[in-house]
PDB file of C-alpha atoms in Angstrom:
ATOM      1  CA  UNK A   1      12.249  14.872  10.376  1.00 74.00           C
ATOM      2  CA  UNK A   2       9.302  14.193  12.708  1.00 84.00           C
ATOM      3  CA  UNK A   3      10.767  10.686  13.085  1.00 91.00           C
ATOM      4  CA  UNK A   4      13.547  11.987  15.076  1.00 92.00           C
ATOM      5  CA  UNK A   5      11.503  13.806  17.514  1.00 94.00           C
ATOM      6  CA  UNK A   6       9.203  10.498  18.063  1.00 95.00           C
ATOM      7  CA  UNK A   7      12.486   8.594  19.171  1.00 93.00           C
ATOM      8  CA  UNK A   8      13.687  11.592  21.197  1.00 93.00           C
ATOM      9  CA  UNK A   9      10.429  12.162  23.071  1.00 94.00           C
ATOM     10  CA  UNK A  10      10.297   8.438  24.085  1.00 93.00           C
ATOM     11  CA  UNK A  11      14.016   8.257  24.947  1.00 91.00           C
ATOM     12  CA  UNK A  12      14.162  11.772  26.766  1.00 89.00           C
ATOM     13  CA  UNK A  13      11.235  10.687  29.054  1.00 81.00           C
ATOM     14  CA  UNK A  14      11.900  10.593  32.823  1.00 74.00           C
ATOM     15  CA  UNK A  15      10.331   7.176  33.000  1.00 79.00           C
ATOM     16  CA  UNK A  16      11.995   5.226  30.189  1.00 82.00           C
ATOM     17  CA  UNK A  17       9.420   3.781  27.810  1.00 91.00           C
ATOM     18  CA  UNK A  18       9.894   1.326  24.966  1.00 94.00           C
ATOM     19  CA  UNK A  19       8.416   1.082  21.504  1.00 96.00           C
ATOM     20  CA  UNK A  20       6.353  -1.779  22.249  1.00 96.00           C
ATOM     21  CA  UNK A  21       4.855   0.237  25.024  1.00 96.00           C
ATOM     22  CA  UNK A  22       3.998   3.279  22.594  1.00 97.00           C
ATOM     23  CA  UNK A  23       2.845   0.858  20.056  1.00 98.00           C
ATOM     24  CA  UNK A  24       0.222  -0.460  22.880  1.00 98.00           C
ATOM     25  CA  UNK A  25      -0.806   3.009  23.514  1.00 97.00           C
ATOM     26  CA  UNK A  26      -1.388   3.740  19.566  1.00 98.00           C
ATOM     27  CA  UNK A  27      -3.165   0.279  19.297  1.00 98.00           C
ATOM     28  CA  UNK A  28      -0.569  -1.188  16.788  1.00 98.00           C
ATOM     29  CA  UNK A  29       2.494  -3.211  16.891  1.00 98.00           C
ATOM     30  CA  UNK A  30       5.890  -2.650  18.079  1.00 98.00           C
ATOM     31  CA  UNK A  31       7.278  -3.311  14.511  1.00 98.00           C
ATOM     32  CA  UNK A  32       4.996  -0.756  12.847  1.00 98.00           C
ATOM     33  CA  UNK A  33       5.748   1.720  15.335  1.00 98.00           C
ATOM     34  CA  UNK A  34       9.410   1.117  14.642  1.00 97.00           C
ATOM     35  CA  UNK A  35       9.085   1.891  11.074  1.00 97.00           C
ATOM     36  CA  UNK A  36       7.162   5.154  12.133  1.00 97.00           C
ATOM     37  CA  UNK A  37       9.898   6.121  14.445  1.00 95.00           C
ATOM     38  CA  UNK A  38      12.758   5.111  11.792  1.00 95.00           C
ATOM     39  CA  UNK A  39      10.960   7.130   8.743  1.00 95.00           C
ATOM     40  CA  UNK A  40      10.357   4.010   6.782  1.00 96.00           C
ATOM     41  CA  UNK A  41       6.766   4.756   6.855  1.00 96.00           C
ATOM     42  CA  UNK A  42       4.703   7.624   7.344  1.00 96.00           C
ATOM     43  CA  UNK A  43       2.784   7.780  10.788  1.00 96.00           C
ATOM     44  CA  UNK A  44      -1.114   8.454  10.707  1.00 97.00           C
ATOM     45  CA  UNK A  45      -2.140  12.277  11.673  1.00 97.00           C
ATOM     46  CA  UNK A  46      -4.629  10.586  14.145  1.00 97.00           C
ATOM     47  CA  UNK A  47      -1.326   9.015  16.224  1.00 98.00           C
ATOM     48  CA  UNK A  48       0.501  11.859  15.856  1.00 97.00           C
ATOM     49  CA  UNK A  49      -2.500  13.543  17.813  1.00 97.00           C
ATOM     50  CA  UNK A  50      -2.320  11.140  20.147  1.00 98.00           C
ATOM     51  CA  UNK A  51       1.503  11.281  20.959  1.00 97.00           C
ATOM     52  CA  UNK A  52       1.361  14.589  21.191  1.00 97.00           C
ATOM     53  CA  UNK A  53      -1.238  14.680  24.209  1.00 96.00           C
ATOM     54  CA  UNK A  54       0.760  11.868  25.618  1.00 95.00           C
ATOM     55  CA  UNK A  55       4.104  13.601  25.547  1.00 95.00           C
ATOM     56  CA  UNK A  56       2.442  16.884  26.517  1.00 94.00           C
ATOM     57  CA  UNK A  57       3.881  18.975  23.312  1.00 96.00           C
ATOM     58  CA  UNK A  58       2.655  20.616  20.552  1.00 96.00           C
ATOM     59  CA  UNK A  59       2.139  18.857  16.973  1.00 96.00           C
ATOM     60  CA  UNK A  60       4.250  21.417  15.526  1.00 95.00           C
ATOM     61  CA  UNK A  61       6.919  20.385  17.847  1.00 95.00           C
ATOM     62  CA  UNK A  62       6.752  16.651  16.806  1.00 95.00           C
ATOM     63  CA  UNK A  63       6.562  17.881  13.058  1.00 94.00           C
ATOM     64  CA  UNK A  64       9.893  19.808  13.587  1.00 92.00           C
ATOM     65  CA  UNK A  65       8.121  23.056  12.811  1.00 92.00           C
ATOM     66  CA  UNK A  66       9.278  24.543  16.204  1.00 93.00           C
ATOM     67  CA  UNK A  67      11.592  23.727  18.742  1.00 91.00           C
ATOM     68  CA  UNK A  68       9.107  24.916  21.279  1.00 90.00           C
ATOM     69  CA  UNK A  69       7.581  21.897  22.849  1.00 90.00           C
ATOM     70  CA  UNK A  70       4.553  24.049  23.559  1.00 86.00           C
ATOM     71  CA  UNK A  71       4.271  25.128  20.077  1.00 73.00           C
ATOM     72  CA  UNK A  72       5.094  28.779  18.671  1.00 64.00           C
ATOM     73  CA  UNK A  73       8.376  29.746  17.010  1.00 60.00           C
TER      74      UNK A  73
END
């Protein structure tokens, strides 16, 4: 359930960031990002990579394959 991770990462940030700001980072609309964050649509992999770099976490963490933010088991 990667979309839960997208929301949690955004909301848990020290400096709160809203969906519109993340959408701007990804060069998309707030509505499109909202659909990704709620699981209504699949997020393109290139955006997962961008978000992993932005949040400084592993792609595996965003995908829910690990609970370790830096990757691994």
